[in-house]
Short mmCIF file of N, CA and C in Angstrom, two decimals:
data_model
loop_
_atom_site.label_atom_id
_atom_site.label_comp_id
_atom_site.label_asym_id
_atom_site.label_seq_id
_atom_site.Cartn_x
_atom_site.Cartn_y
_atom_site.Cartn_z
N MET A 1154 11.81 -52.87 -57.86
CA MET A 1154 10.45 -52.66 -58.30
C MET A 1154 9.57 -53.79 -57.78
N GLU A 1155 8.38 -53.41 -57.36
CA GLU A 1155 7.43 -54.39 -56.83
C GLU A 1155 6.91 -55.30 -57.95
N THR A 1156 6.77 -56.58 -57.62
CA THR A 1156 6.23 -57.52 -58.61
C THR A 1156 4.86 -58.03 -58.19
N ARG A 1157 4.54 -57.88 -56.92
CA ARG A 1157 3.24 -58.40 -56.49
C ARG A 1157 2.18 -57.32 -56.69
N LEU A 1158 0.93 -57.75 -56.87
CA LEU A 1158 -0.17 -56.83 -57.12
C LEU A 1158 -0.79 -56.38 -55.80
N TYR A 1159 -1.24 -55.13 -55.78
CA TYR A 1159 -1.91 -54.57 -54.61
C TYR A 1159 -3.39 -54.42 -54.92
N CYS A 1160 -4.21 -54.28 -53.88
CA CYS A 1160 -5.64 -54.10 -54.06
C CYS A 1160 -5.99 -52.65 -53.76
N CYS A 1161 -6.71 -51.97 -54.64
CA CYS A 1161 -7.08 -50.56 -54.47
C CYS A 1161 -8.06 -50.44 -53.31
N ASP A 1162 -7.82 -49.46 -52.43
CA ASP A 1162 -8.69 -49.27 -51.26
C ASP A 1162 -10.07 -48.74 -51.62
N TYR A 1163 -10.23 -48.16 -52.81
CA TYR A 1163 -11.53 -47.60 -53.19
C TYR A 1163 -12.32 -48.55 -54.10
N CYS A 1164 -11.73 -48.93 -55.23
CA CYS A 1164 -12.48 -49.73 -56.20
C CYS A 1164 -12.22 -51.25 -56.07
N LYS A 1165 -11.27 -51.64 -55.26
CA LYS A 1165 -10.92 -53.04 -54.96
C LYS A 1165 -10.35 -53.80 -56.16
N LYS A 1166 -9.87 -53.09 -57.16
CA LYS A 1166 -9.20 -53.74 -58.29
C LYS A 1166 -7.74 -53.94 -57.94
N GLU A 1167 -7.15 -54.97 -58.57
CA GLU A 1167 -5.72 -55.21 -58.36
C GLU A 1167 -4.92 -54.34 -59.31
N PHE A 1168 -3.80 -53.84 -58.81
CA PHE A 1168 -2.95 -53.00 -59.65
C PHE A 1168 -1.50 -53.21 -59.27
N LEU A 1169 -0.61 -52.88 -60.20
CA LEU A 1169 0.82 -52.96 -59.96
C LEU A 1169 1.27 -51.56 -59.51
N PRO A 1170 1.79 -51.43 -58.29
CA PRO A 1170 2.12 -50.09 -57.77
C PRO A 1170 3.33 -49.48 -58.49
N ILE A 1171 3.27 -48.17 -58.64
CA ILE A 1171 4.38 -47.42 -59.23
C ILE A 1171 5.37 -47.05 -58.12
N ARG A 1172 4.85 -46.70 -56.95
CA ARG A 1172 5.69 -46.38 -55.79
C ARG A 1172 5.63 -47.53 -54.80
N ARG A 1173 6.72 -47.75 -54.10
CA ARG A 1173 6.78 -48.91 -53.22
C ARG A 1173 6.06 -48.70 -51.89
N LYS A 1174 5.21 -49.58 -51.49
CA LYS A 1174 4.60 -49.73 -50.18
C LYS A 1174 3.88 -48.49 -49.66
N VAL A 1175 3.67 -47.49 -50.47
CA VAL A 1175 2.96 -46.30 -50.01
C VAL A 1175 1.71 -46.06 -50.84
N GLN A 1176 1.54 -46.76 -51.90
CA GLN A 1176 0.43 -46.52 -52.80
C GLN A 1176 -0.77 -47.37 -52.37
N LYS A 1177 -1.89 -46.70 -52.08
CA LYS A 1177 -3.08 -47.42 -51.62
C LYS A 1177 -4.17 -47.47 -52.69
N PHE A 1178 -4.05 -46.60 -53.67
CA PHE A 1178 -5.09 -46.50 -54.70
C PHE A 1178 -4.47 -46.74 -56.08
N CYS A 1179 -5.29 -47.23 -56.99
CA CYS A 1179 -4.78 -47.54 -58.32
C CYS A 1179 -4.60 -46.29 -59.18
N SER A 1180 -5.34 -45.21 -58.89
CA SER A 1180 -5.23 -43.99 -59.68
C SER A 1180 -5.56 -42.77 -58.81
N ASN A 1181 -5.30 -41.59 -59.37
CA ASN A 1181 -5.63 -40.35 -58.66
C ASN A 1181 -7.13 -40.17 -58.51
N SER A 1182 -7.88 -40.63 -59.49
CA SER A 1182 -9.34 -40.49 -59.39
C SER A 1182 -9.89 -41.34 -58.24
N CYS A 1183 -9.37 -42.55 -58.04
CA CYS A 1183 -9.80 -43.38 -56.90
C CYS A 1183 -9.41 -42.72 -55.57
N ARG A 1184 -8.24 -42.12 -55.54
CA ARG A 1184 -7.79 -41.46 -54.32
C ARG A 1184 -8.70 -40.28 -53.97
N SER A 1185 -9.03 -39.44 -54.95
CA SER A 1185 -9.88 -38.29 -54.68
C SER A 1185 -11.31 -38.72 -54.36
N LYS A 1186 -11.82 -39.75 -55.04
CA LYS A 1186 -13.18 -40.25 -54.75
C LYS A 1186 -13.25 -40.79 -53.32
N SER A 1187 -12.19 -41.46 -52.89
CA SER A 1187 -12.16 -42.00 -51.53
C SER A 1187 -12.19 -40.85 -50.50
N HIS A 1188 -11.44 -39.81 -50.79
CA HIS A 1188 -11.43 -38.65 -49.88
C HIS A 1188 -12.81 -37.99 -49.81
N HIS A 1189 -13.45 -37.81 -50.96
CA HIS A 1189 -14.78 -37.19 -50.98
C HIS A 1189 -15.79 -38.07 -50.24
N GLN A 1190 -15.67 -39.37 -50.40
CA GLN A 1190 -16.59 -40.28 -49.72
C GLN A 1190 -16.40 -40.20 -48.20
N LYS A 1191 -15.14 -40.11 -47.73
CA LYS A 1191 -14.89 -40.00 -46.29
C LYS A 1191 -15.46 -38.71 -45.72
N THR A 1192 -15.30 -37.60 -46.45
CA THR A 1192 -15.82 -36.33 -45.95
C THR A 1192 -17.34 -36.32 -45.93
N LYS A 1193 -17.98 -36.93 -46.93
CA LYS A 1193 -19.44 -37.01 -46.93
C LYS A 1193 -19.94 -37.84 -45.76
N VAL A 1194 -19.27 -38.95 -45.48
CA VAL A 1194 -19.67 -39.81 -44.38
C VAL A 1194 -19.49 -39.09 -43.04
N SER A 1195 -18.38 -38.38 -42.89
CA SER A 1195 -18.14 -37.69 -41.62
C SER A 1195 -19.15 -36.56 -41.42
N LYS A 1196 -19.53 -35.84 -42.51
CA LYS A 1196 -20.55 -34.80 -42.39
C LYS A 1196 -21.90 -35.40 -42.03
N ALA A 1197 -22.24 -36.53 -42.65
CA ALA A 1197 -23.52 -37.17 -42.36
C ALA A 1197 -23.56 -37.64 -40.92
N LEU A 1198 -22.48 -38.22 -40.42
CA LEU A 1198 -22.45 -38.68 -39.04
C LEU A 1198 -22.56 -37.51 -38.05
N SER A 1199 -21.89 -36.42 -38.36
CA SER A 1199 -21.95 -35.28 -37.44
C SER A 1199 -23.34 -34.66 -37.40
N THR A 1200 -24.06 -34.63 -38.53
CA THR A 1200 -25.42 -34.10 -38.52
C THR A 1200 -26.38 -35.05 -37.83
N LEU A 1201 -26.12 -36.37 -37.92
CA LEU A 1201 -26.97 -37.32 -37.21
C LEU A 1201 -26.78 -37.19 -35.70
N LYS A 1202 -25.57 -36.90 -35.27
CA LYS A 1202 -25.30 -36.76 -33.85
C LYS A 1202 -25.75 -35.40 -33.32
N GLY A 1203 -26.11 -34.49 -34.22
CA GLY A 1203 -26.55 -33.16 -33.79
C GLY A 1203 -25.41 -32.17 -33.66
N VAL A 1204 -24.23 -32.57 -34.03
CA VAL A 1204 -23.08 -31.69 -33.95
C VAL A 1204 -22.78 -31.18 -35.35
N ALA A 1205 -23.02 -29.91 -35.56
CA ALA A 1205 -22.74 -29.33 -36.87
C ALA A 1205 -21.32 -28.78 -36.85
N LYS A 1206 -20.64 -28.97 -37.95
CA LYS A 1206 -19.28 -28.42 -38.03
C LYS A 1206 -19.36 -26.91 -38.12
N THR A 1207 -18.47 -26.27 -37.42
CA THR A 1207 -18.46 -24.81 -37.46
C THR A 1207 -17.84 -24.34 -38.77
N GLU A 1208 -18.43 -23.33 -39.33
CA GLU A 1208 -17.90 -22.76 -40.56
C GLU A 1208 -16.69 -21.91 -40.23
N LYS A 1209 -15.79 -21.81 -41.15
CA LYS A 1209 -14.63 -20.95 -40.96
C LYS A 1209 -15.10 -19.50 -40.95
N THR A 1210 -14.58 -18.72 -40.00
CA THR A 1210 -14.97 -17.32 -39.93
C THR A 1210 -14.26 -16.53 -41.02
N SER A 1211 -15.00 -15.64 -41.62
CA SER A 1211 -14.39 -14.82 -42.66
C SER A 1211 -13.83 -13.55 -42.03
N ILE A 1212 -12.76 -13.08 -42.56
CA ILE A 1212 -12.13 -11.86 -42.05
C ILE A 1212 -12.85 -10.68 -42.69
N ASP A 1213 -13.31 -9.75 -41.84
CA ASP A 1213 -14.01 -8.58 -42.35
C ASP A 1213 -13.06 -7.70 -43.13
N LYS A 1214 -13.59 -7.10 -44.16
CA LYS A 1214 -12.80 -6.20 -44.96
C LYS A 1214 -12.89 -4.80 -44.37
N ILE A 1215 -11.89 -3.99 -44.62
CA ILE A 1215 -11.89 -2.62 -44.11
C ILE A 1215 -12.89 -1.80 -44.92
N SER A 1216 -13.75 -1.10 -44.20
CA SER A 1216 -14.72 -0.25 -44.87
C SER A 1216 -14.64 1.16 -44.31
N VAL A 1217 -15.24 2.09 -45.01
CA VAL A 1217 -15.23 3.48 -44.57
C VAL A 1217 -16.01 3.62 -43.26
N ALA A 1218 -17.10 2.89 -43.14
CA ALA A 1218 -17.90 2.95 -41.92
C ALA A 1218 -17.11 2.42 -40.72
N GLY A 1219 -16.36 1.35 -40.93
CA GLY A 1219 -15.56 0.79 -39.84
C GLY A 1219 -14.46 1.73 -39.40
N VAL A 1220 -13.81 2.38 -40.36
CA VAL A 1220 -12.75 3.35 -40.03
C VAL A 1220 -13.36 4.54 -39.30
N GLY A 1221 -14.53 4.99 -39.76
CA GLY A 1221 -15.22 6.11 -39.10
C GLY A 1221 -15.61 5.77 -37.67
N ASN A 1222 -16.16 4.58 -37.47
CA ASN A 1222 -16.52 4.15 -36.11
C ASN A 1222 -15.31 4.08 -35.20
N SER A 1223 -14.21 3.59 -35.73
CA SER A 1223 -12.98 3.50 -34.95
C SER A 1223 -12.47 4.88 -34.57
N ALA A 1224 -12.51 5.82 -35.51
CA ALA A 1224 -12.04 7.18 -35.25
C ALA A 1224 -12.92 7.87 -34.21
N ILE A 1225 -14.24 7.69 -34.31
CA ILE A 1225 -15.15 8.30 -33.33
C ILE A 1225 -14.94 7.70 -31.95
N GLY A 1226 -14.75 6.41 -31.87
CA GLY A 1226 -14.49 5.76 -30.58
C GLY A 1226 -13.20 6.24 -29.95
N ASN A 1227 -12.15 6.36 -30.76
CA ASN A 1227 -10.86 6.84 -30.27
C ASN A 1227 -10.96 8.28 -29.78
N LEU A 1228 -11.68 9.11 -30.52
CA LEU A 1228 -11.88 10.51 -30.14
C LEU A 1228 -12.66 10.60 -28.83
N ALA A 1229 -13.68 9.78 -28.67
CA ALA A 1229 -14.47 9.79 -27.44
C ALA A 1229 -13.62 9.39 -26.23
N ILE A 1230 -12.77 8.39 -26.38
CA ILE A 1230 -11.91 7.96 -25.28
C ILE A 1230 -10.92 9.06 -24.91
N ASN A 1231 -10.29 9.68 -25.91
CA ASN A 1231 -9.32 10.75 -25.63
C ASN A 1231 -9.99 11.94 -24.96
N LEU A 1232 -11.19 12.31 -25.40
CA LEU A 1232 -11.91 13.43 -24.81
C LEU A 1232 -12.29 13.13 -23.37
N ALA A 1233 -12.78 11.92 -23.11
CA ALA A 1233 -13.14 11.54 -21.74
C ALA A 1233 -11.90 11.54 -20.84
N GLU A 1234 -10.78 11.08 -21.37
CA GLU A 1234 -9.54 11.06 -20.58
C GLU A 1234 -9.09 12.47 -20.24
N LYS A 1235 -9.19 13.39 -21.20
CA LYS A 1235 -8.79 14.78 -20.94
C LYS A 1235 -9.70 15.44 -19.91
N LEU A 1236 -10.99 15.16 -20.01
CA LEU A 1236 -11.94 15.79 -19.10
C LEU A 1236 -11.88 15.22 -17.68
N LEU A 1237 -11.61 13.93 -17.56
CA LEU A 1237 -11.68 13.28 -16.26
C LEU A 1237 -10.35 13.19 -15.53
N THR A 1238 -9.24 13.50 -16.20
CA THR A 1238 -7.94 13.43 -15.55
C THR A 1238 -7.60 14.78 -14.94
N ALA A 1239 -7.22 14.77 -13.66
CA ALA A 1239 -6.86 16.00 -12.98
C ALA A 1239 -5.58 16.58 -13.58
N GLU A 1240 -5.43 17.90 -13.50
CA GLU A 1240 -4.30 18.58 -14.12
C GLU A 1240 -2.96 18.09 -13.55
N GLU A 1241 -2.89 17.83 -12.26
CA GLU A 1241 -1.63 17.40 -11.66
C GLU A 1241 -1.28 15.95 -12.00
N ASN A 1242 -2.23 15.19 -12.53
CA ASN A 1242 -1.96 13.79 -12.89
C ASN A 1242 -1.64 13.60 -14.36
N LYS A 1243 -1.72 14.67 -15.14
CA LYS A 1243 -1.41 14.56 -16.57
C LYS A 1243 0.10 14.50 -16.76
N PRO A 1244 0.59 13.78 -17.77
CA PRO A 1244 2.03 13.69 -17.99
C PRO A 1244 2.61 15.01 -18.50
N ALA A 1245 3.86 15.28 -18.14
CA ALA A 1245 4.53 16.50 -18.57
C ALA A 1245 5.01 16.36 -20.00
N THR A 1246 4.92 17.45 -20.73
CA THR A 1246 5.38 17.46 -22.12
C THR A 1246 6.73 18.19 -22.19
N LYS A 1247 7.35 18.15 -23.35
CA LYS A 1247 8.62 18.87 -23.52
C LYS A 1247 8.44 20.36 -23.30
N LYS A 1248 7.32 20.90 -23.75
CA LYS A 1248 7.05 22.32 -23.57
C LYS A 1248 6.94 22.67 -22.09
N ASP A 1249 6.30 21.82 -21.30
CA ASP A 1249 6.19 22.06 -19.86
C ASP A 1249 7.57 22.10 -19.21
N ILE A 1250 8.41 21.16 -19.56
CA ILE A 1250 9.75 21.09 -18.96
C ILE A 1250 10.59 22.30 -19.37
N GLN A 1251 10.48 22.71 -20.65
CA GLN A 1251 11.23 23.89 -21.11
C GLN A 1251 10.76 25.15 -20.40
N SER A 1252 9.46 25.29 -20.18
CA SER A 1252 8.97 26.49 -19.50
C SER A 1252 9.43 26.52 -18.04
N ILE A 1253 9.52 25.36 -17.40
CA ILE A 1253 10.01 25.31 -16.01
C ILE A 1253 11.48 25.68 -15.96
N THR A 1254 12.29 25.14 -16.87
CA THR A 1254 13.72 25.45 -16.85
C THR A 1254 13.99 26.91 -17.20
N ASN A 1255 13.14 27.50 -18.05
CA ASN A 1255 13.30 28.93 -18.36
C ASN A 1255 12.98 29.81 -17.15
N LYS A 1256 12.04 29.37 -16.33
CA LYS A 1256 11.67 30.14 -15.16
C LYS A 1256 12.72 30.05 -14.06
N LEU A 1257 13.44 28.95 -14.02
CA LEU A 1257 14.47 28.79 -13.00
C LEU A 1257 15.70 29.60 -13.36
N LYS A 1258 16.25 30.26 -12.38
CA LYS A 1258 17.49 30.98 -12.59
C LYS A 1258 18.64 30.06 -12.19
N ARG A 1259 19.78 30.34 -12.74
CA ARG A 1259 20.93 29.53 -12.39
C ARG A 1259 21.45 29.91 -11.02
N TYR A 1260 21.45 31.20 -10.68
CA TYR A 1260 22.01 31.67 -9.41
C TYR A 1260 20.89 32.17 -8.50
N HIS A 1261 20.87 31.69 -7.27
CA HIS A 1261 19.91 32.12 -6.27
C HIS A 1261 20.66 32.77 -5.11
N LEU A 1262 20.17 33.94 -4.70
CA LEU A 1262 20.79 34.66 -3.60
C LEU A 1262 20.63 33.89 -2.30
N VAL A 1263 21.74 33.73 -1.58
CA VAL A 1263 21.71 33.08 -0.28
C VAL A 1263 21.62 34.19 0.77
N LYS A 1264 20.51 34.24 1.48
CA LYS A 1264 20.26 35.36 2.39
C LYS A 1264 20.84 35.14 3.79
N ASN A 1265 21.15 33.93 4.16
CA ASN A 1265 21.63 33.69 5.52
C ASN A 1265 23.17 33.62 5.62
N ILE A 1266 23.87 34.00 4.56
CA ILE A 1266 25.34 34.07 4.60
C ILE A 1266 25.72 35.52 4.33
N TRP A 1267 26.65 36.05 5.13
CA TRP A 1267 27.10 37.43 4.97
C TRP A 1267 27.97 37.56 3.72
N PRO A 1268 28.02 38.77 3.14
CA PRO A 1268 28.92 39.00 2.00
C PRO A 1268 30.37 38.80 2.42
N ASN A 1269 31.26 38.51 1.47
CA ASN A 1269 32.67 38.28 1.79
C ASN A 1269 33.39 39.62 2.00
N SER A 1270 34.68 39.57 2.23
CA SER A 1270 35.45 40.78 2.55
C SER A 1270 35.51 41.78 1.39
N ASN A 1271 35.28 41.33 0.17
CA ASN A 1271 35.28 42.22 -1.00
C ASN A 1271 33.92 42.86 -1.24
N GLY A 1272 32.94 42.48 -0.43
CA GLY A 1272 31.59 43.02 -0.58
C GLY A 1272 30.73 42.24 -1.56
N GLN A 1273 31.24 41.09 -2.03
CA GLN A 1273 30.46 40.26 -2.95
C GLN A 1273 29.45 39.43 -2.17
N ARG A 1274 28.25 39.31 -2.74
CA ARG A 1274 27.18 38.57 -2.06
C ARG A 1274 27.21 37.10 -2.49
N PRO A 1275 26.80 36.16 -1.61
CA PRO A 1275 26.81 34.73 -1.95
C PRO A 1275 25.58 34.34 -2.78
N TYR A 1276 25.83 33.55 -3.79
CA TYR A 1276 24.76 33.00 -4.63
C TYR A 1276 24.99 31.49 -4.76
N PHE A 1277 23.87 30.76 -4.80
CA PHE A 1277 23.96 29.31 -4.99
C PHE A 1277 23.82 29.01 -6.47
N ASP A 1278 24.81 28.33 -7.03
CA ASP A 1278 24.80 27.93 -8.45
C ASP A 1278 24.04 26.61 -8.57
N VAL A 1279 22.89 26.62 -9.25
CA VAL A 1279 22.03 25.44 -9.35
C VAL A 1279 22.68 24.34 -10.18
N GLU A 1280 23.40 24.69 -11.25
CA GLU A 1280 24.01 23.68 -12.11
C GLU A 1280 25.22 23.02 -11.46
N LEU A 1281 26.10 23.82 -10.86
CA LEU A 1281 27.31 23.26 -10.25
C LEU A 1281 27.11 22.85 -8.80
N ARG A 1282 26.03 23.34 -8.18
CA ARG A 1282 25.68 23.04 -6.78
C ARG A 1282 26.77 23.49 -5.80
N ILE A 1283 27.21 24.70 -6.01
CA ILE A 1283 28.19 25.29 -5.10
C ILE A 1283 27.79 26.75 -4.81
N VAL A 1284 28.34 27.32 -3.77
CA VAL A 1284 28.12 28.73 -3.44
C VAL A 1284 29.23 29.55 -4.09
N VAL A 1285 28.83 30.57 -4.83
CA VAL A 1285 29.77 31.46 -5.50
C VAL A 1285 29.48 32.89 -5.06
N TYR A 1286 30.46 33.79 -5.19
CA TYR A 1286 30.30 35.19 -4.78
C TYR A 1286 30.37 36.08 -6.01
N PHE A 1287 29.36 36.99 -6.13
CA PHE A 1287 29.31 37.91 -7.25
C PHE A 1287 28.93 39.30 -6.73
N ASP A 1288 29.07 40.29 -7.63
CA ASP A 1288 28.67 41.65 -7.32
C ASP A 1288 27.25 41.94 -7.84
N PHE A 1289 26.47 40.92 -8.13
CA PHE A 1289 25.09 41.14 -8.60
C PHE A 1289 24.29 41.84 -7.53
N LYS A 1290 23.34 42.67 -7.95
CA LYS A 1290 22.47 43.31 -6.96
C LYS A 1290 21.04 43.10 -7.30
#
């Protein structure tokens, strides 16, 4: 425990510290008064120099008007994109891919190969990628 007296940084009175070598003020009130005095001095100096401290920005709250404006802006962007994008540059959807696969047949008649000895005609199998012979007509 400390036996020597310390001098308070705010009121300049001598006091016996409770904590070792870290206590600068005799009480909490002196500590808070010192802090308030420093902030007042720094504000006064900044206004004298012409530099005003910037206020903290407040976060806007969500409002119905803000949500409405956002929805209208999003709708306008989507509409402009649909109108200005050429049909061939639009991305394919699942429905587009399904309609293409439904239109494709699995077997395509090969016209430049003669039928085999059994009279079966050659067809190209799209899935297996081989030529097969069937009696399809």
